[in-house]
mmCIF file of C-alpha atoms in Angstrom:
data_model
loop_
_atom_site.group_PDB
_atom_site.id
_atom_site.type_symbol
_atom_site.label_atom_id
_atom_site.label_comp_id
_atom_site.label_asym_id
_atom_site.label_seq_id
_atom_site.Cartn_x
_atom_site.Cartn_y
_atom_site.Cartn_z
ATOM 1 C CA MET Y 8 17.451 21.805 20.875
ATOM 2 C CA THR Y 9 18.523 25.324 21.737
ATOM 3 C CA VAL Y 10 16.541 28.200 23.145
ATOM 4 C CA GLN Y 11 15.935 29.697 19.689
ATOM 5 C CA TRP Y 12 12.175 29.247 20.034
ATOM 6 C CA LEU Y 13 12.194 32.170 22.493
ATOM 7 C CA GLY Y 14 13.259 34.461 19.643
ATOM 8 C CA ARG Y 15 9.736 34.188 18.274
ATOM 9 C CA PHE Y 16 8.637 36.659 20.927
ATOM 10 C CA GLY Y 17 10.698 39.362 19.199
ATOM 11 C CA LEU Y 18 12.723 40.219 22.271
ATOM 12 C CA ASN Y 19 15.644 42.538 21.694
ATOM 13 C CA GLU Y 20 19.006 41.939 23.349
ATOM 14 C CA ILE Y 21 18.199 43.730 26.598
ATOM 15 C CA GLY Y 22 14.816 42.024 26.715
ATOM 16 C CA ARG Y 23 16.444 38.637 26.167
ATOM 17 C CA TYR Y 24 18.982 39.403 28.899
ATOM 18 C CA LEU Y 25 16.236 40.378 31.343
ATOM 19 C CA PHE Y 26 14.220 37.315 30.360
ATOM 20 C CA LEU Y 27 17.266 35.137 31.009
ATOM 21 C CA GLY Y 28 17.774 36.828 34.378
ATOM 22 C CA SER Y 29 14.137 36.260 35.282
ATOM 23 C CA ALA Y 30 14.297 32.629 34.220
ATOM 24 C CA ILE Y 31 17.462 32.154 36.243
ATOM 25 C CA TYR Y 32 15.701 33.692 39.242
ATOM 26 C CA GLY Y 33 12.860 31.184 38.947
ATOM 27 C CA VAL Y 34 15.222 28.253 38.547
ATOM 28 C CA SER Y 35 17.352 29.598 41.414
ATOM 29 C CA LEU Y 36 14.399 29.445 43.781
ATOM 30 C CA ILE Y 37 13.668 25.839 42.889
ATOM 31 C CA VAL Y 38 17.323 24.746 43.074
ATOM 32 C CA MET Y 39 17.850 26.625 46.341
ATOM 33 C CA PHE Y 40 14.783 24.942 47.841
ATOM 34 C CA CYS Y 41 16.054 21.521 46.758
ATOM 35 C CA LEU Y 42 19.573 22.094 48.042
ATOM 36 C CA THR Y 43 18.530 23.445 51.435
ATOM 37 C CA ASN Y 44 15.342 21.544 52.199
ATOM 38 C CA LEU Y 45 15.764 18.245 50.363
ATOM 39 C CA LEU Y 46 19.537 17.807 50.591
ATOM 40 C CA GLY Y 47 19.977 19.651 53.891
ATOM 41 C CA MET Y 48 22.805 21.938 52.776
ATOM 42 C CA GLY Y 49 23.614 25.101 54.679
ATOM 43 C CA GLU Y 50 22.224 28.330 53.251
ATOM 44 C CA LEU Y 51 25.507 29.894 52.131
ATOM 45 C CA VAL Y 52 27.037 26.668 50.780
ATOM 46 C CA ALA Y 53 23.873 25.990 48.792
ATOM 47 C CA TYR Y 54 23.909 29.537 47.437
ATOM 48 C CA ALA Y 55 27.556 29.254 46.391
ATOM 49 C CA LEU Y 56 26.799 25.992 44.551
ATOM 50 C CA LEU Y 57 23.764 27.607 42.951
ATOM 51 C CA GLN Y 58 25.935 30.441 41.665
ATOM 52 C CA ALA Y 59 28.352 27.968 40.059
ATOM 53 C CA LEU Y 60 25.492 26.151 38.322
ATOM 54 C CA ILE Y 61 23.879 29.269 36.935
ATOM 55 C CA SER Y 62 27.249 30.620 35.797
ATOM 56 C CA CYS Y 63 27.779 27.644 33.483
ATOM 57 C CA THR Y 64 24.306 27.665 32.014
ATOM 58 C CA GLY Y 65 24.239 31.463 31.905
ATOM 59 C CA PHE Y 66 27.376 31.551 29.732
ATOM 60 C CA LEU Y 67 26.025 29.109 27.183
ATOM 61 C CA VAL Y 68 22.611 30.742 26.919
ATOM 62 C CA ALA Y 69 23.954 34.303 26.942
ATOM 63 C CA ARG Y 70 26.529 33.540 24.252
ATOM 64 C CA ARG Y 71 24.169 31.718 21.939
ATOM 65 C CA TRP Y 72 20.828 33.417 22.462
ATOM 66 C CA VAL Y 73 21.203 36.772 24.239
ATOM 67 C CA PHE Y 74 24.273 38.232 22.556
ATOM 68 C CA ARG Y 75 24.212 35.902 19.534
ATOM 69 C CA ALA Y 76 27.986 35.715 19.541
ATOM 70 C CA ARG Y 77 28.690 33.810 16.350
ATOM 71 C CA SER Y 78 32.227 35.112 15.992
ATOM 72 C CA GLY Y 79 35.032 35.151 18.471
ATOM 73 C CA ARG Y 80 36.685 32.213 20.082
ATOM 74 C CA LEU Y 81 34.585 30.245 22.514
ATOM 75 C CA ALA Y 82 37.595 29.630 24.771
ATOM 76 C CA THR Y 83 38.475 33.331 24.896
ATOM 77 C CA GLN Y 84 34.909 34.317 25.664
ATOM 78 C CA ALA Y 85 34.673 31.556 28.261
ATOM 79 C CA LYS Y 86 37.819 32.857 30.003
ATOM 80 C CA ARG Y 87 36.480 36.409 30.019
ATOM 81 C CA PHE Y 88 33.103 35.195 31.217
ATOM 82 C CA LEU Y 89 34.740 33.117 33.947
ATOM 83 C CA ALA Y 90 36.697 36.120 35.218
ATOM 84 C CA SER Y 91 33.647 38.379 35.016
ATOM 85 C CA SER Y 92 31.354 35.758 36.469
ATOM 86 C CA ALA Y 93 33.702 34.925 39.344
ATOM 87 C CA SER Y 94 33.902 38.603 40.245
ATOM 88 C CA PHE Y 95 30.148 39.022 40.092
ATOM 89 C CA ARG Y 96 29.510 35.765 41.943
ATOM 90 C CA LEU Y 97 31.755 36.875 44.820
ATOM 91 C CA LEU Y 98 30.019 40.228 44.887
ATOM 92 C CA ASN Y 99 26.671 38.443 44.636
ATOM 93 C CA LEU Y 100 27.525 36.093 47.511
ATOM 94 C CA ALA Y 101 28.758 38.981 49.681
ATOM 95 C CA LEU Y 102 25.625 41.018 49.013
ATOM 96 C CA TYR Y 103 23.361 38.012 49.599
ATOM 97 C CA SER Y 104 25.190 37.241 52.865
ATOM 98 C CA LEU Y 105 24.683 40.806 53.983
ATOM 99 C CA LEU Y 106 20.985 40.766 53.132
ATOM 100 C CA TRP Y 107 20.354 37.325 54.638
ATOM 101 C CA THR Y 108 22.544 37.537 57.722
ATOM 102 C CA LEU Y 109 22.399 41.164 58.810
ATOM 103 C CA LEU Y 110 18.975 42.185 57.548
ATOM 104 C CA SER Y 111 17.310 38.767 57.994
ATOM 105 C CA LEU Y 112 15.582 38.989 54.625
ATOM 106 C CA PRO Y 113 13.917 35.790 53.410
ATOM 107 C CA ARG Y 114 16.047 33.940 50.863
ATOM 108 C CA GLU Y 115 13.656 34.632 47.978
ATOM 109 C CA ILE Y 116 13.774 38.375 48.591
ATOM 110 C CA GLY Y 117 17.537 38.271 49.129
ATOM 111 C CA ILE Y 118 18.089 36.532 45.794
ATOM 112 C CA LEU Y 119 15.725 38.934 44.017
ATOM 113 C CA VAL Y 120 17.320 42.073 45.484
ATOM 114 C CA THR Y 121 20.826 40.791 44.785
ATOM 115 C CA MET Y 122 20.006 39.993 41.172
ATOM 116 C CA ALA Y 123 18.140 43.262 40.639
ATOM 117 C CA LEU Y 124 21.086 45.303 41.871
ATOM 118 C CA LEU Y 125 23.787 43.455 39.949
ATOM 119 C CA LEU Y 126 22.032 42.496 36.704
ATOM 120 C CA PRO Y 127 22.315 45.898 34.950
ATOM 121 C CA VAL Y 128 26.021 46.196 35.732
ATOM 122 C CA LYS Y 129 26.614 42.603 34.679
ATOM 123 C CA TYR Y 130 24.842 43.221 31.361
ATOM 124 C CA VAL Y 131 27.137 46.121 30.525
ATOM 125 C CA VAL Y 132 30.250 44.118 31.433
ATOM 126 C CA GLU Y 133 29.176 41.081 29.404
ATOM 127 C CA LYS Y 134 28.125 43.194 26.431
ATOM 128 C CA THR Y 135 31.310 45.263 26.301
ATOM 129 C CA LEU Y 136 34.020 42.946 27.626
ATOM 130 C CA VAL Y 137 32.952 39.322 27.284
ATOM 131 C CA PHE Y 138 30.965 38.780 24.109
ATOM 132 C CA THR Y 139 32.446 41.407 21.835
ATOM 133 C CA ARG Y 140 35.259 40.547 19.546
ATOM 134 C CA PRO Y 141 37.971 43.191 19.326
ATOM 135 C CA ALA Y 142 38.245 44.703 15.870
ATOM 136 C CA MET Y 143 41.106 43.269 13.896
ATOM 137 C CA CYS Y 144 43.021 45.880 11.983
ATOM 138 C CA CYS Y 145 45.116 43.629 9.800
ATOM 139 C CA ALA Y 146 45.939 40.022 9.077
ATOM 140 C CA TRP Y 147 49.049 40.317 11.270
ATOM 141 C CA CYS Y 148 46.924 41.256 14.271
ATOM 142 C CA ALA Y 149 44.467 38.513 13.394
ATOM 143 C CA GLY Y 150 47.281 35.980 13.513
ATOM 144 C CA GLY Y 151 47.698 35.593 9.776
ATOM 145 C CA ARG Y 152 51.070 35.035 8.137
ATOM 146 C CA THR Y 153 50.576 37.603 5.377
ATOM 147 C CA PRO Y 154 49.938 41.034 6.851
ATOM 148 C CA ILE Y 155 47.849 43.584 5.026
ATOM 149 C CA THR Y 156 47.916 47.353 5.378
ATOM 150 C CA CYS Y 157 47.097 48.514 8.871
ATOM 151 C CA ASN Y 158 45.677 52.003 9.358
ATOM 152 C CA VAL Y 159 45.581 51.821 13.147
ATOM 153 C CA THR Y 160 48.249 53.650 15.100
ATOM 154 C CA ASN Y 161 50.309 51.592 17.518
ATOM 155 C CA ALA Y 162 49.496 48.453 15.530
ATOM 156 C CA ARG Y 163 52.048 45.744 14.900
ATOM 157 C CA SER Y 164 54.454 46.110 12.042
ATOM 158 C CA THR Y 165 53.264 45.037 8.632
ATOM 159 C CA SER Y 166 56.546 43.303 7.917
ATOM 160 C CA PRO Y 167 56.300 39.607 7.101
ATOM 161 C CA ALA Y 168 56.139 37.161 9.957
ATOM 162 C CA PRO Y 169 59.398 35.363 10.769
ATOM 163 C CA PRO Y 170 59.678 31.876 9.306
#
């Protein structure tokens, strides 16, 4: 079963994204507690593992429910998300380290502040670069063998594809 039942609340895309971020925050607290207190992991190692876990689930939920990406290749979006997510996770880890180590903020506050600062920027990146499918101007650009007329400048030639 997917998370489609949440759509009943009538949340728009930004609302769904914020809801997902809030849900991830709640789950992050529980997972972080389990990793550090029950499994005895170090704070930063546990946080790095937590980031990997929420990246995987975040991609699947964001693609299906938040951005409702029904078109576009899953593999292409996954690669873009991985690059974006890795960048944000490194930034997230650096910011969390700064807040936890230098400012001695409690982990819950550190996670909250980190997410609050990076979530709006991450939304814009995911919306514009990860889950959008570039407009295809002709069948040639779309990978088809029979090109159609292309009205876009700098587009590929409309000559037939080589055999």
